[in-house]
PDB file of C-alpha atoms in Angstrom:
ATOM      1  CA  MET A  30     213.092  31.871 124.973  1.00 95.00           C
ATOM      2  CA  THR A  31     211.513  29.105 126.998  1.00 96.00           C
ATOM      3  CA  TYR A  32     213.371  25.902 127.807  1.00 96.00           C
ATOM      4  CA  GLU A  33     211.233  23.978 125.297  1.00 96.00           C
ATOM      5  CA  GLU A  34     211.877  26.579 122.583  1.00 97.00           C
ATOM      6  CA  PHE A  35     215.592  26.348 123.307  1.00 97.00           C
ATOM      7  CA  LEU A  36     215.578  22.555 122.894  1.00 97.00           C
ATOM      8  CA  ASP A  37     213.606  22.952 119.664  1.00 97.00           C
ATOM      9  CA  GLU A  38     216.204  25.443 118.429  1.00 98.00           C
ATOM     10  CA  VAL A  39     219.093  23.078 119.206  1.00 98.00           C
ATOM     11  CA  THR A  40     217.235  20.300 117.366  1.00 98.00           C
ATOM     12  CA  THR A  41     216.582  22.547 114.373  1.00 97.00           C
ATOM     13  CA  LEU A  42     220.226  23.614 114.223  1.00 98.00           C
ATOM     14  CA  LEU A  43     221.399  19.993 114.294  1.00 97.00           C
ATOM     15  CA  HIS A  44     219.129  19.347 111.333  1.00 97.00           C
ATOM     16  CA  GLU A  45     220.151  22.461 109.408  1.00 97.00           C
ATOM     17  CA  ILE A  46     223.885  22.604 110.125  1.00 96.00           C
ATOM     18  CA  TYR A  47     224.753  18.902 110.186  1.00 96.00           C
ATOM     19  CA  ASP A  48     222.028  17.620 107.868  1.00 95.00           C
ATOM     20  CA  LEU A  49     220.757  15.147 110.452  1.00 95.00           C
ATOM     21  CA  ASP A  50     217.270  13.871 109.784  1.00 96.00           C
ATOM     22  CA  ASP A  51     214.626  14.978 112.265  1.00 95.00           C
ATOM     23  CA  ALA A  52     214.598  11.678 114.162  1.00 96.00           C
ATOM     24  CA  ALA A  53     218.388  11.666 114.637  1.00 96.00           C
ATOM     25  CA  ALA A  54     218.441  15.308 115.759  1.00 97.00           C
ATOM     26  CA  ILE A  55     215.600  14.725 118.206  1.00 97.00           C
ATOM     27  CA  LYS A  56     217.290  11.594 119.578  1.00 96.00           C
ATOM     28  CA  LEU A  57     220.536  13.474 120.125  1.00 96.00           C
ATOM     29  CA  VAL A  58     218.764  16.220 122.087  1.00 97.00           C
ATOM     30  CA  VAL A  59     216.596  13.778 124.064  1.00 97.00           C
ATOM     31  CA  ASP A  60     219.659  11.674 124.964  1.00 96.00           C
ATOM     32  CA  ALA A  61     221.541  14.795 126.067  1.00 97.00           C
ATOM     33  CA  GLN A  62     218.561  15.896 128.108  1.00 96.00           C
ATOM     34  CA  ALA A  63     218.380  12.455 129.757  1.00 96.00           C
ATOM     35  CA  ALA A  64     222.085  12.788 130.616  1.00 95.00           C
ATOM     36  CA  ASP A  65     221.305  16.130 132.328  1.00 96.00           C
ATOM     37  CA  TYR A  66     223.238  18.135 129.717  1.00 96.00           C
ATOM     38  CA  PHE A  67     220.590  20.871 129.712  1.00 96.00           C
ATOM     39  CA  VAL A  68     219.980  21.196 133.465  1.00 95.00           C
ATOM     40  CA  ALA A  69     221.761  24.539 133.696  1.00 94.00           C
ATOM     41  CA  HIS A  70     219.788  25.835 130.719  1.00 93.00           C
ATOM     42  CA  ASP A  71     216.548  24.978 132.492  1.00 91.00           C
ATOM     43  CA  ASP A  72     217.677  26.800 135.632  1.00 92.00           C
ATOM     44  CA  LYS A  73     219.233  29.879 133.964  1.00 95.00           C
ATOM     45  CA  GLU A  74     217.137  31.682 131.388  1.00 94.00           C
ATOM     46  CA  GLU A  75     220.162  33.706 130.242  1.00 96.00           C
ATOM     47  CA  MET A  76     221.662  30.484 128.846  1.00 96.00           C
ATOM     48  CA  ARG A  77     218.767  30.049 126.422  1.00 97.00           C
ATOM     49  CA  THR A  78     220.040  32.150 123.525  1.00 97.00           C
ATOM     50  CA  LEU A  79     220.477  31.470 119.832  1.00 97.00           C
ATOM     51  CA  GLU A  80     224.250  31.713 120.228  1.00 97.00           C
ATOM     52  CA  GLN A  81     224.206  29.163 123.052  1.00 97.00           C
ATOM     53  CA  ALA A  82     221.946  26.887 120.995  1.00 98.00           C
ATOM     54  CA  LYS A  83     224.543  26.939 118.199  1.00 98.00           C
ATOM     55  CA  LYS A  84     227.332  26.106 120.666  1.00 98.00           C
ATOM     56  CA  ASP A  85     225.325  23.273 122.192  1.00 98.00           C
ATOM     57  CA  ALA A  86     224.350  21.851 118.806  1.00 98.00           C
ATOM     58  CA  THR A  87     228.018  21.807 117.820  1.00 98.00           C
ATOM     59  CA  ALA A  88     229.091  20.251 121.129  1.00 97.00           C
ATOM     60  CA  LEU A  89     226.435  17.534 120.935  1.00 97.00           C
ATOM     61  CA  TYR A  90     227.253  16.689 117.331  1.00 97.00           C
ATOM     62  CA  GLU A  91     231.012  16.580 117.938  1.00 96.00           C
ATOM     63  CA  ALA A  92     230.564  14.418 121.031  1.00 95.00           C
ATOM     64  CA  LYS A  93     228.473  11.989 118.995  1.00 93.00           C
ATOM     65  CA  GLN A  94     231.106  11.895 116.245  1.00 92.00           C
ATOM     66  CA  ASN A  95     233.826  11.233 118.830  1.00 92.00           C
ATOM     67  CA  ARG A  96     231.799   8.395 120.396  1.00 87.00           C
ATOM     68  CA  ASN A  97     231.227   6.851 116.974  1.00 85.00           C
ATOM     69  CA  GLN A  98     234.922   7.076 116.124  1.00 87.00           C
ATOM     70  CA  THR A  99     235.884   5.486 119.442  1.00 89.00           C
ATOM     71  CA  GLN A 100     233.435   2.638 118.875  1.00 83.00           C
ATOM     72  CA  ARG A 101     234.828   2.012 115.380  1.00 85.00           C
ATOM     73  CA  LYS A 102     238.370   1.875 116.735  1.00 83.00           C
ATOM     74  CA  GLN A 103     237.334  -0.539 119.481  1.00 84.00           C
ATOM     75  CA  GLN A 104     235.654  -2.794 116.936  1.00 84.00           C
ATOM     76  CA  GLN A 105     238.749  -2.732 114.731  1.00 83.00           C
ATOM     77  CA  ARG A 106     240.930  -3.726 117.695  1.00 81.00           C
ATOM     78  CA  ARG A 107     238.641  -6.648 118.526  1.00 81.00           C
ATOM     79  CA  VAL A 108     238.789  -7.862 114.926  1.00 78.00           C
ATOM     80  CA  GLN A 109     242.590  -7.582 114.900  1.00 79.00           C
ATOM     81  CA  GLN A 110     242.889  -9.416 118.238  1.00 80.00           C
ATOM     82  CA  LYS A 111     240.841 -12.340 116.872  1.00 75.00           C
ATOM     83  CA  LYS A 112     243.232 -12.794 113.916  1.00 67.00           C
TER      84      LYS A 112
END
């Protein structure tokens, strides 16, 4: 598949597997692309498979969940420090 089709597939999987709305799924993929997450996929056509799209969708979603959890913990610490 083309690079654009691959990104579309990752976006679709984020929507289908994790029930993200279209805007959130697109933002996650665009942010990852801006962070050069998909550079190797652009260079190597063999990386643009459905199986790889599933792995990348999972990795992107889990990374987002981890960032959100870290931010919540940091906010809780700030609140506790102010008490």
